[in-house]
Amino acid sequence: MKSEKGRLKRNDKFLITDEPLHALVVFAIPMILGSLLQQVYNMADSVIVGRFVGQNALAAVGASSALTNVFICIAVGAGTGASVIVSQRFGARDYQGMKRSVSTSMIFFLLLSIALGAAGVFTSGPIMRALKTPEEVIDMAILYLQVYFAGFPFLFLYNVIANMYNAIGKSRIPLYFLIFSSLLNIALDLWMVSALGMGVFGAAAATLISQGISAVLSFLLFLRVLAEYPGSSGRFDAGDLKLVLSFAVPSIVQQSTVSIGMMLVQSVVNGFGAEALAGFSATARIENIVSVVFVSIGNAVSPFTAQNLGAGKPERIPKGYHAGVFLDFLTAAAAFVILEPFARPIVGLFLGDEGTETAYAVGCGYMRWIGCFCFLLGAKMATDGVLKGIGRLKIFMFANLCNLCIRVAVAVICAPRFGIAFVWYAVPVGWATNLLISSSAYRKYKMTLNHV
């Protein structure tokens, strides 16, 4: 038993011992697969609802996604910020401090998620009306949201735990749970939406059930994983909470503010009608899939950076960053090859034969534009990952807010006057601005390494 436990712990250290590109590939692949599978939740809802209920139901799910993304990003931001502390203490072999940070984060964020879920249930209607959601889809959108937010604590719990697994180098475990929950979600979607005819309510209920089961099981296993490391069980500590929040709050603000901005962009799209909204929603799902690959690579760079910083090996950080950029560019090339020639068939997966030409035109135009410029998103995510790992969260937040402001301003000002295409014309400009700011901060940090 001791030798097996020792072997597991040695394997946990591969981010600070193995060649950087190899370490990142081994670490990032489960995260990428897991993130892609997490998109299956919404993809399954959209495809099944669009096929078996109709275009308006697809538009309703798409309209609700703008608000759900705000809450999802709060959960992701909380987990990402808290995991920086856990990664650094894990790299420094401060297992007692690591356990204390984990327990403090879990207790606080569980209470926060319950409050946010309740707020989401009661504010879904007013927010959907404020966003000018088309009348023919608004009732379905509100119903979907209210069921979704009832299960929000499970989603929050899972995202925080997944980040904790990643912080200690166990990125495969969240993947296994996502495979299970994604398959369960699809099965429940088909049963509730197609067989039982429950419409968008069935789609939302399927997501709630599958996420709830996955969250509880992953939490129980995580308790066993923590028991493998020395030190007493963690507890809530006010000092640790202050430290965790110093990392988590900027991450939450950045993530949620960007999503709020995208919600404003969604309100602009809503003004073009249900047909345009359906096409936009279809491509938004595909953009999310492409984005999560880049986000996962950036999230792999972050604990790589934090663990090596905690282990006193800062010279490995630039090598990890370059490996992350390389992986991102490979992903961007693959996305270009797929999205450019196959835009219409991909949009057709969501819209089917009954999709209007307006919906197809919006979806295909948006998709081809994203395919041309997603390499900027990849470079930005790798650079942001380094900044999070070294704790430069203020500049990380500032860069992402600049990205947001550009996208929202162009969409709000130009799209109503010159056409819906301006919603996505501004996207690469925002990414490029973000990249320039983040890269400048990274170069300054790298200069300090060269003088050590």
PDB file of C-alpha atoms in Angstrom, residues 188-391:
ATOM      1  CA  LEU A 188     -32.220  11.777 -20.332  1.00  0.00           C
ATOM      2  CA  ASP A 189     -32.592  14.449 -23.029  1.00  0.00           C
ATOM      3  CA  LEU A 190     -33.781  11.910 -25.584  1.00  0.00           C
ATOM      4  CA  TRP A 191     -36.150  10.329 -23.098  1.00  0.00           C
ATOM      5  CA  MET A 192     -37.645  13.512 -21.627  1.00  0.00           C
ATOM      6  CA  VAL A 193     -37.747  15.676 -24.758  1.00  0.00           C
ATOM      7  CA  SER A 194     -38.440  13.121 -27.502  1.00  0.00           C
ATOM      8  CA  ALA A 195     -40.205  10.216 -25.795  1.00  0.00           C
ATOM      9  CA  LEU A 196     -42.085  12.096 -23.052  1.00  0.00           C
ATOM     10  CA  GLY A 197     -42.592  15.334 -25.024  1.00  0.00           C
ATOM     11  CA  MET A 198     -41.482  17.558 -22.114  1.00  0.00           C
ATOM     12  CA  GLY A 199     -39.890  20.197 -24.372  1.00  0.00           C
ATOM     13  CA  VAL A 200     -37.396  22.700 -22.932  1.00  0.00           C
ATOM     14  CA  PHE A 201     -38.422  21.733 -19.387  1.00  0.00           C
ATOM     15  CA  GLY A 202     -37.234  18.187 -20.090  1.00  0.00           C
ATOM     16  CA  ALA A 203     -33.933  19.455 -21.498  1.00  0.00           C
ATOM     17  CA  ALA A 204     -33.281  21.566 -18.415  1.00  0.00           C
ATOM     18  CA  ALA A 205     -34.326  18.770 -16.039  1.00  0.00           C
ATOM     19  CA  ALA A 206     -31.995  16.319 -17.800  1.00  0.00           C
ATOM     20  CA  THR A 207     -29.082  18.703 -17.288  1.00  0.00           C
ATOM     21  CA  LEU A 208     -29.957  19.238 -13.620  1.00  0.00           C
ATOM     22  CA  ILE A 209     -30.148  15.504 -12.849  1.00  0.00           C
ATOM     23  CA  SER A 210     -26.943  14.553 -14.665  1.00  0.00           C
ATOM     24  CA  GLN A 211     -24.949  17.428 -13.142  1.00  0.00           C
ATOM     25  CA  GLY A 212     -26.269  16.695  -9.669  1.00  0.00           C
ATOM     26  CA  ILE A 213     -25.253  13.042  -9.713  1.00  0.00           C
ATOM     27  CA  SER A 214     -21.820  13.874 -11.154  1.00  0.00           C
ATOM     28  CA  ALA A 215     -21.174  16.606  -8.584  1.00  0.00           C
ATOM     29  CA  VAL A 216     -22.006  14.425  -5.592  1.00  0.00           C
ATOM     30  CA  LEU A 217     -19.920  11.477  -6.802  1.00  0.00           C
ATOM     31  CA  SER A 218     -16.903  13.636  -7.658  1.00  0.00           C
ATOM     32  CA  PHE A 219     -17.062  15.284  -4.229  1.00  0.00           C
ATOM     33  CA  LEU A 220     -17.104  11.953  -2.399  1.00  0.00           C
ATOM     34  CA  LEU A 221     -14.117  10.693  -4.390  1.00  0.00           C
ATOM     35  CA  PHE A 222     -12.236  13.953  -3.822  1.00  0.00           C
ATOM     36  CA  LEU A 223     -12.464  13.422  -0.067  1.00  0.00           C
ATOM     37  CA  ARG A 224     -10.708  10.067  -0.537  1.00  0.00           C
ATOM     38  CA  VAL A 225      -8.032  11.639  -2.765  1.00  0.00           C
ATOM     39  CA  LEU A 226      -7.238  14.284  -0.141  1.00  0.00           C
ATOM     40  CA  ALA A 227      -6.845  11.560   2.486  1.00  0.00           C
ATOM     41  CA  GLU A 228      -3.820  10.224   0.535  1.00  0.00           C
ATOM     42  CA  TYR A 229      -1.771  13.274   1.532  1.00  0.00           C
ATOM     43  CA  PRO A 230      -0.312  13.853   5.013  1.00  0.00           C
ATOM     44  CA  GLY A 231      -1.836  16.307   7.422  1.00  0.00           C
ATOM     45  CA  SER A 232      -5.104  16.560   9.304  1.00  0.00           C
ATOM     46  CA  SER A 233      -8.410  17.208   7.608  1.00  0.00           C
ATOM     47  CA  GLY A 234      -8.879  20.761   6.422  1.00  0.00           C
ATOM     48  CA  ARG A 235     -11.110  23.262   8.147  1.00  0.00           C
ATOM     49  CA  PHE A 236     -12.573  26.680   7.501  1.00  0.00           C
ATOM     50  CA  ASP A 237     -10.018  29.427   8.089  1.00  0.00           C
ATOM     51  CA  ALA A 238     -10.778  33.140   7.788  1.00  0.00           C
ATOM     52  CA  GLY A 239      -7.166  33.974   6.915  1.00  0.00           C
ATOM     53  CA  ASP A 240      -7.153  31.405   4.138  1.00  0.00           C
ATOM     54  CA  LEU A 241     -10.483  32.711   2.849  1.00  0.00           C
ATOM     55  CA  LYS A 242      -8.982  36.174   2.499  1.00  0.00           C
ATOM     56  CA  LEU A 243      -6.042  34.738   0.557  1.00  0.00           C
ATOM     57  CA  VAL A 244      -8.265  32.568  -1.656  1.00  0.00           C
ATOM     58  CA  LEU A 245     -10.567  35.492  -2.405  1.00  0.00           C
ATOM     59  CA  SER A 246      -7.599  37.679  -3.359  1.00  0.00           C
ATOM     60  CA  PHE A 247      -7.107  35.279  -6.275  1.00  0.00           C
ATOM     61  CA  ALA A 248     -10.701  34.192  -6.841  1.00  0.00           C
ATOM     62  CA  VAL A 249     -12.423  37.602  -6.857  1.00  0.00           C
ATOM     63  CA  PRO A 250     -10.456  39.048  -9.814  1.00  0.00           C
ATOM     64  CA  SER A 251     -11.041  35.793 -11.678  1.00  0.00           C
ATOM     65  CA  ILE A 252     -14.765  35.845 -10.865  1.00  0.00           C
ATOM     66  CA  VAL A 253     -15.064  39.527 -11.820  1.00  0.00           C
ATOM     67  CA  GLN A 254     -13.277  38.922 -15.112  1.00  0.00           C
ATOM     68  CA  GLN A 255     -15.262  35.804 -15.984  1.00  0.00           C
ATOM     69  CA  SER A 256     -18.666  37.144 -14.967  1.00  0.00           C
ATOM     70  CA  THR A 257     -18.127  40.611 -16.451  1.00  0.00           C
ATOM     71  CA  VAL A 258     -17.216  39.099 -19.801  1.00  0.00           C
ATOM     72  CA  SER A 259     -20.367  36.987 -19.665  1.00  0.00           C
ATOM     73  CA  ILE A 260     -22.475  40.004 -18.756  1.00  0.00           C
ATOM     74  CA  GLY A 261     -20.966  41.741 -21.767  1.00  0.00           C
ATOM     75  CA  MET A 262     -21.861  38.785 -23.944  1.00  0.00           C
ATOM     76  CA  MET A 263     -25.368  38.985 -22.521  1.00  0.00           C
ATOM     77  CA  LEU A 264     -25.546  42.575 -23.769  1.00  0.00           C
ATOM     78  CA  VAL A 265     -24.326  41.362 -27.154  1.00  0.00           C
ATOM     79  CA  GLN A 266     -27.077  38.734 -27.010  1.00  0.00           C
ATOM     80  CA  SER A 267     -29.636  41.497 -26.499  1.00  0.00           C
ATOM     81  CA  VAL A 268     -28.426  43.109 -29.731  1.00  0.00           C
ATOM     82  CA  VAL A 269     -28.852  39.803 -31.579  1.00  0.00           C
ATOM     83  CA  ASN A 270     -32.315  39.362 -30.068  1.00  0.00           C
ATOM     84  CA  GLY A 271     -33.344  42.582 -31.781  1.00  0.00           C
ATOM     85  CA  PHE A 272     -32.872  40.941 -35.176  1.00  0.00           C
ATOM     86  CA  GLY A 273     -35.629  38.386 -34.501  1.00  0.00           C
ATOM     87  CA  ALA A 274     -36.020  34.695 -33.751  1.00  0.00           C
ATOM     88  CA  GLU A 275     -34.583  33.511 -37.110  1.00  0.00           C
ATOM     89  CA  ALA A 276     -31.311  35.388 -36.679  1.00  0.00           C
ATOM     90  CA  LEU A 277     -31.189  34.332 -33.022  1.00  0.00           C
ATOM     91  CA  ALA A 278     -31.501  30.657 -34.001  1.00  0.00           C
ATOM     92  CA  GLY A 279     -28.576  30.916 -36.459  1.00  0.00           C
ATOM     93  CA  PHE A 280     -26.466  32.876 -33.995  1.00  0.00           C
ATOM     94  CA  SER A 281     -27.218  30.362 -31.229  1.00  0.00           C
ATOM     95  CA  ALA A 282     -26.169  27.446 -33.426  1.00  0.00           C
ATOM     96  CA  THR A 283     -22.750  28.951 -34.181  1.00  0.00           C
ATOM     97  CA  ALA A 284     -22.342  30.167 -30.601  1.00  0.00           C
ATOM     98  CA  ARG A 285     -22.443  26.518 -29.546  1.00  0.00           C
ATOM     99  CA  ILE A 286     -19.659  25.694 -32.003  1.00  0.00           C
ATOM    100  CA  GLU A 287     -17.643  28.721 -30.889  1.00  0.00           C
ATOM    101  CA  ASN A 288     -17.946  27.471 -27.328  1.00  0.00           C
ATOM    102  CA  ILE A 289     -16.521  24.105 -28.371  1.00  0.00           C
ATOM    103  CA  VAL A 290     -13.527  25.734 -30.065  1.00  0.00           C
ATOM    104  CA  SER A 291     -13.066  28.133 -27.169  1.00  0.00           C
ATOM    105  CA  VAL A 292     -13.042  25.461 -24.472  1.00  0.00           C
ATOM    106  CA  VAL A 293     -10.075  23.763 -26.119  1.00  0.00           C
ATOM    107  CA  PHE A 294      -8.093  26.999 -25.888  1.00  0.00           C
ATOM    108  CA  VAL A 295      -9.395  27.652 -22.381  1.00  0.00           C
ATOM    109  CA  SER A 296      -8.351  24.155 -21.298  1.00  0.00           C
ATOM    110  CA  ILE A 297      -4.828  24.633 -22.631  1.00  0.00           C
ATOM    111  CA  GLY A 298      -4.630  27.981 -20.838  1.00  0.00           C
ATOM    112  CA  ASN A 299      -5.952  26.348 -17.673  1.00  0.00           C
ATOM    113  CA  ALA A 300      -3.244  23.683 -18.010  1.00  0.00           C
ATOM    114  CA  VAL A 301      -0.565  26.371 -18.336  1.00  0.00           C
ATOM    115  CA  SER A 302      -1.836  27.997 -15.125  1.00  0.00           C
ATOM    116  CA  PRO A 303      -1.192  25.102 -12.650  1.00  0.00           C
ATOM    117  CA  PHE A 304       2.002  24.234 -14.551  1.00  0.00           C
ATOM    118  CA  THR A 305       3.181  27.781 -13.819  1.00  0.00           C
ATOM    119  CA  ALA A 306       1.905  27.828 -10.230  1.00  0.00           C
ATOM    120  CA  GLN A 307       3.382  24.428  -9.303  1.00  0.00           C
ATOM    121  CA  ASN A 308       6.803  25.278 -10.740  1.00  0.00           C
ATOM    122  CA  LEU A 309       6.737  28.643  -9.010  1.00  0.00           C
ATOM    123  CA  GLY A 310       5.890  26.963  -5.706  1.00  0.00           C
ATOM    124  CA  ALA A 311       8.608  24.327  -6.260  1.00  0.00           C
ATOM    125  CA  GLY A 312      11.274  26.976  -6.862  1.00  0.00           C
ATOM    126  CA  LYS A 313      11.673  26.212 -10.592  1.00  0.00           C
ATOM    127  CA  PRO A 314      10.695  29.494 -12.313  1.00  0.00           C
ATOM    128  CA  GLU A 315      13.042  28.803 -15.236  1.00  0.00           C
ATOM    129  CA  ARG A 316      10.538  26.188 -16.473  1.00  0.00           C
ATOM    130  CA  ILE A 317       7.709  28.732 -16.773  1.00  0.00           C
ATOM    131  CA  PRO A 318       8.684  30.208 -20.203  1.00  0.00           C
ATOM    132  CA  LYS A 319       9.125  26.688 -21.591  1.00  0.00           C
ATOM    133  CA  GLY A 320       5.632  25.778 -20.443  1.00  0.00           C
ATOM    134  CA  TYR A 321       4.224  28.962 -21.966  1.00  0.00           C
ATOM    135  CA  HIS A 322       5.838  28.275 -25.356  1.00  0.00           C
ATOM    136  CA  ALA A 323       4.496  24.709 -25.270  1.00  0.00           C
ATOM    137  CA  GLY A 324       0.999  26.065 -24.571  1.00  0.00           C
ATOM    138  CA  VAL A 325       1.166  28.502 -27.496  1.00  0.00           C
ATOM    139  CA  PHE A 326       2.331  25.683 -29.781  1.00  0.00           C
ATOM    140  CA  LEU A 327      -0.648  23.511 -28.786  1.00  0.00           C
ATOM    141  CA  ASP A 328      -3.009  26.446 -29.289  1.00  0.00           C
ATOM    142  CA  PHE A 329      -1.762  27.115 -32.809  1.00  0.00           C
ATOM    143  CA  LEU A 330      -2.215  23.447 -33.740  1.00  0.00           C
ATOM    144  CA  THR A 331      -5.801  23.681 -32.476  1.00  0.00           C
ATOM    145  CA  ALA A 332      -6.433  26.899 -34.437  1.00  0.00           C
ATOM    146  CA  ALA A 333      -5.197  25.291 -37.649  1.00  0.00           C
ATOM    147  CA  ALA A 334      -7.521  22.315 -37.139  1.00  0.00           C
ATOM    148  CA  ALA A 335     -10.480  24.644 -36.427  1.00  0.00           C
ATOM    149  CA  PHE A 336      -9.824  26.613 -39.626  1.00  0.00           C
ATOM    150  CA  VAL A 337      -9.721  23.452 -41.740  1.00  0.00           C
ATOM    151  CA  ILE A 338     -13.053  22.255 -40.294  1.00  0.00           C
ATOM    152  CA  LEU A 339     -15.094  25.451 -39.918  1.00  0.00           C
ATOM    153  CA  GLU A 340     -14.362  27.167 -43.231  1.00  0.00           C
ATOM    154  CA  PRO A 341     -15.529  24.520 -45.741  1.00  0.00           C
ATOM    155  CA  PHE A 342     -18.138  22.811 -43.547  1.00  0.00           C
ATOM    156  CA  ALA A 343     -19.918  25.796 -41.982  1.00  0.00           C
ATOM    157  CA  ARG A 344     -23.330  25.121 -43.534  1.00  0.00           C
ATOM    158  CA  PRO A 345     -23.494  21.384 -42.731  1.00  0.00           C
ATOM    159  CA  ILE A 346     -22.439  22.117 -39.146  1.00  0.00           C
ATOM    160  CA  VAL A 347     -25.120  24.783 -38.711  1.00  0.00           C
ATOM    161  CA  GLY A 348     -27.555  22.333 -40.277  1.00  0.00           C
ATOM    162  CA  LEU A 349     -26.990  19.923 -37.400  1.00  0.00           C
ATOM    163  CA  PHE A 350     -28.865  22.417 -35.224  1.00  0.00           C
ATOM    164  CA  LEU A 351     -31.378  23.926 -37.636  1.00  0.00           C
ATOM    165  CA  GLY A 352     -32.288  20.873 -39.703  1.00  0.00           C
ATOM    166  CA  ASP A 353     -34.326  21.095 -42.919  1.00  0.00           C
ATOM    167  CA  GLU A 354     -36.766  23.601 -41.446  1.00  0.00           C
ATOM    168  CA  GLY A 355     -34.131  26.247 -40.739  1.00  0.00           C
ATOM    169  CA  THR A 356     -34.727  29.472 -42.668  1.00  0.00           C
ATOM    170  CA  GLU A 357     -32.197  31.002 -45.034  1.00  0.00           C
ATOM    171  CA  THR A 358     -31.786  33.942 -42.653  1.00  0.00           C
ATOM    172  CA  ALA A 359     -30.817  31.583 -39.830  1.00  0.00           C
ATOM    173  CA  TYR A 360     -28.324  29.780 -42.080  1.00  0.00           C
ATOM    174  CA  ALA A 361     -26.810  33.034 -43.354  1.00  0.00           C
ATOM    175  CA  VAL A 362     -26.239  34.356 -39.831  1.00  0.00           C
ATOM    176  CA  GLY A 363     -24.840  31.064 -38.535  1.00  0.00           C
ATOM    177  CA  CYS A 364     -22.478  30.463 -41.482  1.00  0.00           C
ATOM    178  CA  GLY A 365     -21.201  34.045 -41.600  1.00  0.00           C
ATOM    179  CA  TYR A 366     -20.402  34.010 -37.908  1.00  0.00           C
ATOM    180  CA  MET A 367     -18.739  30.582 -38.069  1.00  0.00           C
ATOM    181  CA  ARG A 368     -16.413  31.336 -40.996  1.00  0.00           C
ATOM    182  CA  TRP A 369     -15.235  34.562 -39.362  1.00  0.00           C
ATOM    183  CA  ILE A 370     -14.406  32.774 -36.107  1.00  0.00           C
ATOM    184  CA  GLY A 371     -12.508  30.096 -38.020  1.00  0.00           C
ATOM    185  CA  CYS A 372     -10.189  32.697 -39.573  1.00  0.00           C
ATOM    186  CA  PHE A 373      -9.137  34.387 -36.348  1.00  0.00           C
ATOM    187  CA  CYS A 374      -9.343  31.838 -33.536  1.00  0.00           C
ATOM    188  CA  PHE A 375      -5.527  31.607 -33.421  1.00  0.00           C
ATOM    189  CA  LEU A 376      -5.640  34.972 -31.599  1.00  0.00           C
ATOM    190  CA  LEU A 377      -7.890  33.451 -28.952  1.00  0.00           C
ATOM    191  CA  GLY A 378      -5.441  30.575 -28.468  1.00  0.00           C
ATOM    192  CA  ALA A 379      -2.422  32.843 -27.972  1.00  0.00           C
ATOM    193  CA  LYS A 380      -4.422  35.016 -25.577  1.00  0.00           C
ATOM    194  CA  MET A 381      -5.502  32.047 -23.461  1.00  0.00           C
ATOM    195  CA  ALA A 382      -1.966  30.671 -23.106  1.00  0.00           C
ATOM    196  CA  THR A 383      -0.679  34.093 -22.045  1.00  0.00           C
ATOM    197  CA  ASP A 384      -3.546  34.571 -19.604  1.00  0.00           C
ATOM    198  CA  GLY A 385      -2.746  31.140 -18.144  1.00  0.00           C
ATOM    199  CA  VAL A 386       0.770  32.253 -17.222  1.00  0.00           C
ATOM    200  CA  LEU A 387      -0.518  35.466 -15.646  1.00  0.00           C
ATOM    201  CA  LYS A 388      -2.981  33.512 -13.489  1.00  0.00           C
ATOM    202  CA  GLY A 389      -0.285  31.057 -12.459  1.00  0.00           C
ATOM    203  CA  ILE A 390       2.094  33.782 -11.248  1.00  0.00           C
ATOM    204  CA  GLY A 391      -0.734  35.675  -9.529  1.00  0.00           C
TER     205      GLY A 391
END
